[in-house]
PDB file of C-alpha atoms in Angstrom:
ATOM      1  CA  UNK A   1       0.000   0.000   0.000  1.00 60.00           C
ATOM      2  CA  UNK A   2       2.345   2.671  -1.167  1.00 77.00           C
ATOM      3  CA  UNK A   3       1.661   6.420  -1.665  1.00 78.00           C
ATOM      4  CA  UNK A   4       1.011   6.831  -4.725  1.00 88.00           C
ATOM      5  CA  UNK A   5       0.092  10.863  -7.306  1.00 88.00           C
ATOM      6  CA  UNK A   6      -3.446  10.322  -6.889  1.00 90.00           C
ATOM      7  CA  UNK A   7      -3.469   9.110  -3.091  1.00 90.00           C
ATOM      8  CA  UNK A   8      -1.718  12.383  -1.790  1.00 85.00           C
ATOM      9  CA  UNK A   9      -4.224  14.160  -4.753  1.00 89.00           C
ATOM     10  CA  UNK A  10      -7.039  12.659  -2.777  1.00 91.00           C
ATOM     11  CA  UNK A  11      -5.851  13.632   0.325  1.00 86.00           C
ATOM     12  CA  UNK A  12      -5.261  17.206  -0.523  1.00 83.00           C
ATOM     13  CA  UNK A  13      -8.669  18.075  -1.750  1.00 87.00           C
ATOM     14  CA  UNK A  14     -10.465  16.266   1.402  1.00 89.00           C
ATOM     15  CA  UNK A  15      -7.970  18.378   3.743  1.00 83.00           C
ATOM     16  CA  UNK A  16      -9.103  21.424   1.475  1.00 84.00           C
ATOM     17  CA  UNK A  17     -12.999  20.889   1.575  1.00 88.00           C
ATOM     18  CA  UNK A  18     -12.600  20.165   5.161  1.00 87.00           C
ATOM     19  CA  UNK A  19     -10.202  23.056   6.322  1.00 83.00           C
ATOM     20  CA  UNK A  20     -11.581  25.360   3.650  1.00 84.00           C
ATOM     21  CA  UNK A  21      -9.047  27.044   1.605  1.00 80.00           C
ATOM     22  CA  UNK A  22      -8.392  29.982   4.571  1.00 85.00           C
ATOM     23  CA  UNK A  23      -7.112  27.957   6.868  1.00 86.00           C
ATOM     24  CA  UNK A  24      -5.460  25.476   4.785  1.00 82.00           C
ATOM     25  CA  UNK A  25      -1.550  27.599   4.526  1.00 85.00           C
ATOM     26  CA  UNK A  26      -1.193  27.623   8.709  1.00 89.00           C
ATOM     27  CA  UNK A  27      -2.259  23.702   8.900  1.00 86.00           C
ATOM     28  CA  UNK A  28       0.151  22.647   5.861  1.00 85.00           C
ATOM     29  CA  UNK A  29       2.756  24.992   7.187  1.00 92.00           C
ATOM     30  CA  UNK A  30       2.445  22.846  11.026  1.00 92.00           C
ATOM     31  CA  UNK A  31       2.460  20.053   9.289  1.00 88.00           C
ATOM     32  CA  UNK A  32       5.675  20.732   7.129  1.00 93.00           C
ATOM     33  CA  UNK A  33       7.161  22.096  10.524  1.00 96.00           C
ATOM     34  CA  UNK A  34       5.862  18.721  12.491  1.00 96.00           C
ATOM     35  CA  UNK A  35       7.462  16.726   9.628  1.00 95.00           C
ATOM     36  CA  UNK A  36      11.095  18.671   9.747  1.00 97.00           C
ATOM     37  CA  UNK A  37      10.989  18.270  13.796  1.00 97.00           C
ATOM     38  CA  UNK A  38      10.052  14.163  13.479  1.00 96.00           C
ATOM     39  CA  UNK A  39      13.011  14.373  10.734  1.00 97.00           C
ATOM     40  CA  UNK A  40      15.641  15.779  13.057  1.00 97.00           C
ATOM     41  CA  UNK A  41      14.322  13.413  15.754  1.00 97.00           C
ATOM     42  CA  UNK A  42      14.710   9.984  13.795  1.00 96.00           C
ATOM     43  CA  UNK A  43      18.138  10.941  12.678  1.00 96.00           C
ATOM     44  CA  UNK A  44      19.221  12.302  15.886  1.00 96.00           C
ATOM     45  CA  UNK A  45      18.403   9.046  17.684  1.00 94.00           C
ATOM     46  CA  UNK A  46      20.357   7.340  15.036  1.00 91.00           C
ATOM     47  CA  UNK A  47      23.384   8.769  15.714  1.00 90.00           C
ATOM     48  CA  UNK A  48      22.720   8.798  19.035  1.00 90.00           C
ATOM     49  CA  UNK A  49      22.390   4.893  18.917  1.00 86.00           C
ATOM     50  CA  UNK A  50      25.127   4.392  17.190  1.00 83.00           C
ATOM     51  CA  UNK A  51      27.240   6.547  19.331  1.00 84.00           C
ATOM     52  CA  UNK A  52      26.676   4.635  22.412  1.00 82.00           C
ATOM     53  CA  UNK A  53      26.504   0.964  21.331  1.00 78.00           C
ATOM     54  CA  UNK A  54      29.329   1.272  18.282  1.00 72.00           C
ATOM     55  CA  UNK A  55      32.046   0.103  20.994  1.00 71.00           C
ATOM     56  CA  UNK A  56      29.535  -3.342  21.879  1.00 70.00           C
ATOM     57  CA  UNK A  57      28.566  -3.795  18.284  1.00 72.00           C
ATOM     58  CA  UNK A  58      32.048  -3.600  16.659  1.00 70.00           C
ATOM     59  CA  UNK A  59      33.387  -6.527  19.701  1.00 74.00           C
ATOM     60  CA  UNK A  60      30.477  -8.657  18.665  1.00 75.00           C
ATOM     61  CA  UNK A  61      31.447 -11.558  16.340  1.00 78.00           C
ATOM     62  CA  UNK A  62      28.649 -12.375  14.258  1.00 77.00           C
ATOM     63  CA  UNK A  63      29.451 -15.302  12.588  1.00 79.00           C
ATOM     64  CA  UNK A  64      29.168 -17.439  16.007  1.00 79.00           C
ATOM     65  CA  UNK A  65      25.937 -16.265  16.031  1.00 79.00           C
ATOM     66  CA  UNK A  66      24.574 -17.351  12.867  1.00 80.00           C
ATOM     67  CA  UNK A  67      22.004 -19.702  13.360  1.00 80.00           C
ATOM     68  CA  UNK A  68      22.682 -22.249   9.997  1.00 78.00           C
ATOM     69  CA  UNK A  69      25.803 -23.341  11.450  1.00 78.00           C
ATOM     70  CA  UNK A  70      24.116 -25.066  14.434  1.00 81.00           C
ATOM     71  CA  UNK A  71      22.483 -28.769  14.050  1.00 82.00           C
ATOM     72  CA  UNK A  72      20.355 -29.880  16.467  1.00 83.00           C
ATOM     73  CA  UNK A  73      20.963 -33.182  16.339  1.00 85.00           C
ATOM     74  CA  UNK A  74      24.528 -33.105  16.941  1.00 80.00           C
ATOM     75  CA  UNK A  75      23.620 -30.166  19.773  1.00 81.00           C
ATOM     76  CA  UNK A  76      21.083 -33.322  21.005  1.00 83.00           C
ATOM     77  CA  UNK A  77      23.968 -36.019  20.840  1.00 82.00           C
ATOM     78  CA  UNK A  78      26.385 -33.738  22.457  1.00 78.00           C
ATOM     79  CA  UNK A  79      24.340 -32.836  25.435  1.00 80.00           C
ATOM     80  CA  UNK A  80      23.161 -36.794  26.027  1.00 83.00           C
ATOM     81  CA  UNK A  81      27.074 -38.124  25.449  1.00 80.00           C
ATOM     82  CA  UNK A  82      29.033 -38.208  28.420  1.00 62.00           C
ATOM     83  CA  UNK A  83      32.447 -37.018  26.874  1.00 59.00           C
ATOM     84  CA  UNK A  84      31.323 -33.006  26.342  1.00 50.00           C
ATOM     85  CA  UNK A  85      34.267 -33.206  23.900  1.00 56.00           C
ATOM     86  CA  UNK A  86      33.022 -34.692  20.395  1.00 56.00           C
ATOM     87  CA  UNK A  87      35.432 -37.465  19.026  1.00 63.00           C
ATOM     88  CA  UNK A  88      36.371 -37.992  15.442  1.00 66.00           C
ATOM     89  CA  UNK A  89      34.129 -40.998  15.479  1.00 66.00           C
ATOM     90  CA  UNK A  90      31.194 -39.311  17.031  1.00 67.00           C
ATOM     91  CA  UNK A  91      31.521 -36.222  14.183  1.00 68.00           C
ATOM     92  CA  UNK A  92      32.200 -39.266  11.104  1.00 66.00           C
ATOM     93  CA  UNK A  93      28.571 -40.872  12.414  1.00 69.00           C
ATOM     94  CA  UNK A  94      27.130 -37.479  12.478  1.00 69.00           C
ATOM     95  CA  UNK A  95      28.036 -36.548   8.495  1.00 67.00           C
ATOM     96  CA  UNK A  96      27.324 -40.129   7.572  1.00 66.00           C
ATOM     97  CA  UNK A  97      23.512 -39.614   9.429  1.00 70.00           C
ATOM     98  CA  UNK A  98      22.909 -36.756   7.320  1.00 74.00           C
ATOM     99  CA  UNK A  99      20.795 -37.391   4.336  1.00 72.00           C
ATOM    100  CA  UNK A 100      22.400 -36.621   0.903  1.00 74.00           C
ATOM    101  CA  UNK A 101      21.192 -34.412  -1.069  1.00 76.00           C
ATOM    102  CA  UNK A 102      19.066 -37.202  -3.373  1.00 79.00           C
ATOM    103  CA  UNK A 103      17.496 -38.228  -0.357  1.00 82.00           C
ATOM    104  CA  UNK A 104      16.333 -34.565   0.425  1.00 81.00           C
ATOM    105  CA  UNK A 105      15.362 -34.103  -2.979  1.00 82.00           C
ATOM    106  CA  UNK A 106      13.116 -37.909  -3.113  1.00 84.00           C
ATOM    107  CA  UNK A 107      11.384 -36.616   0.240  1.00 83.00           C
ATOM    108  CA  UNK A 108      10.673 -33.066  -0.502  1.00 81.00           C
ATOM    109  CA  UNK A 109       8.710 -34.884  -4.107  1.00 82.00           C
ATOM    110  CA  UNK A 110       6.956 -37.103  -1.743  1.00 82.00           C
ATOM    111  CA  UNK A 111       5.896 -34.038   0.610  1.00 79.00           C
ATOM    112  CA  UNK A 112       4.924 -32.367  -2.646  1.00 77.00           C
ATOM    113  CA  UNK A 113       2.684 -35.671  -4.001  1.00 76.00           C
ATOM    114  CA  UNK A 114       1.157 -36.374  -0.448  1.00 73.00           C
ATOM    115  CA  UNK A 115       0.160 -32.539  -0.381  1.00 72.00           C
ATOM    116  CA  UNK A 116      -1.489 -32.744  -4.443  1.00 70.00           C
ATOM    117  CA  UNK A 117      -3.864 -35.591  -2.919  1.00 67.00           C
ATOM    118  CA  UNK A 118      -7.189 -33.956  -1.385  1.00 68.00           C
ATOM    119  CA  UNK A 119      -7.733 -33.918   2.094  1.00 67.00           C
ATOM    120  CA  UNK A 120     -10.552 -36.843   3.561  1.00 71.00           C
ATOM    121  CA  UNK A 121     -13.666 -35.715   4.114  1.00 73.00           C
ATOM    122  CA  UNK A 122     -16.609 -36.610   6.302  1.00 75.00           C
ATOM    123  CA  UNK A 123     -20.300 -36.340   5.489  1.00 76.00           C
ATOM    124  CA  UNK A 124     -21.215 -37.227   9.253  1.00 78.00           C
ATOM    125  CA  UNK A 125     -18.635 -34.514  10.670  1.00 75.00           C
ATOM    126  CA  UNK A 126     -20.140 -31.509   9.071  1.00 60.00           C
TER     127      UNK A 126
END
């Protein structure tokens, strides 16, 4: 719903039938003045913001908290193995227990085929 020639257009002439065409220079001149004033607010808080949290954002590393690097079921095996530390044969099982990519492919068909057939319906229900 953008703001489009003949929105504002429409806008206009109700504000002039309503205001009447007197008092229709003070109320677009508060308005323009309201609209500076929010203006100068929204950019002052910007800078403001990034004043005072540039020194926290900057020491943040991001990439540990991207959320595609985490799976949860090696987060699940992990937390129920009694070693915190993974082994080399606990992180082979894990890559070999992930589905290749023609397995992902074979279920997300069958998702699509079990989703094309309608739904079961009951007479008595309804």
């Amino acid at each position: 719903m953008g703001l489009s020639f003949e929105k504002i257009l429409l806008v206009a002439v109700v504000a002039a039938i309503l205001l009447g065409p007197s008092n229709l220079p003070r109320y677009a001149e508060t308005l323009g003045r309201a609209t500076r004033r929010f203006k100068l607010f929204v950019q002052e808080s910007k800078q403001r913001v990034k004043e005072e949290s540039s020194d926290v954002i900057d020491d943040v590393d991001w990439r540990k908290l991207d959320p595609r690097q985490y799976d949860p079921r090696r987060i699940i095996a992990d937390a129920l193995r009694d070693d915190p530390t993974p082994t080399v044969a606990a992180a082979a099982a894990a890559a070999a227990a992930q589905p290749s990519r023609v397995e992902i492919v074979a279920r997300q068909r069958e998702d699509r085929e079990r989703n094309l057939r309608p739904a079961p319906f009951d007479d008595d229900a309804t």
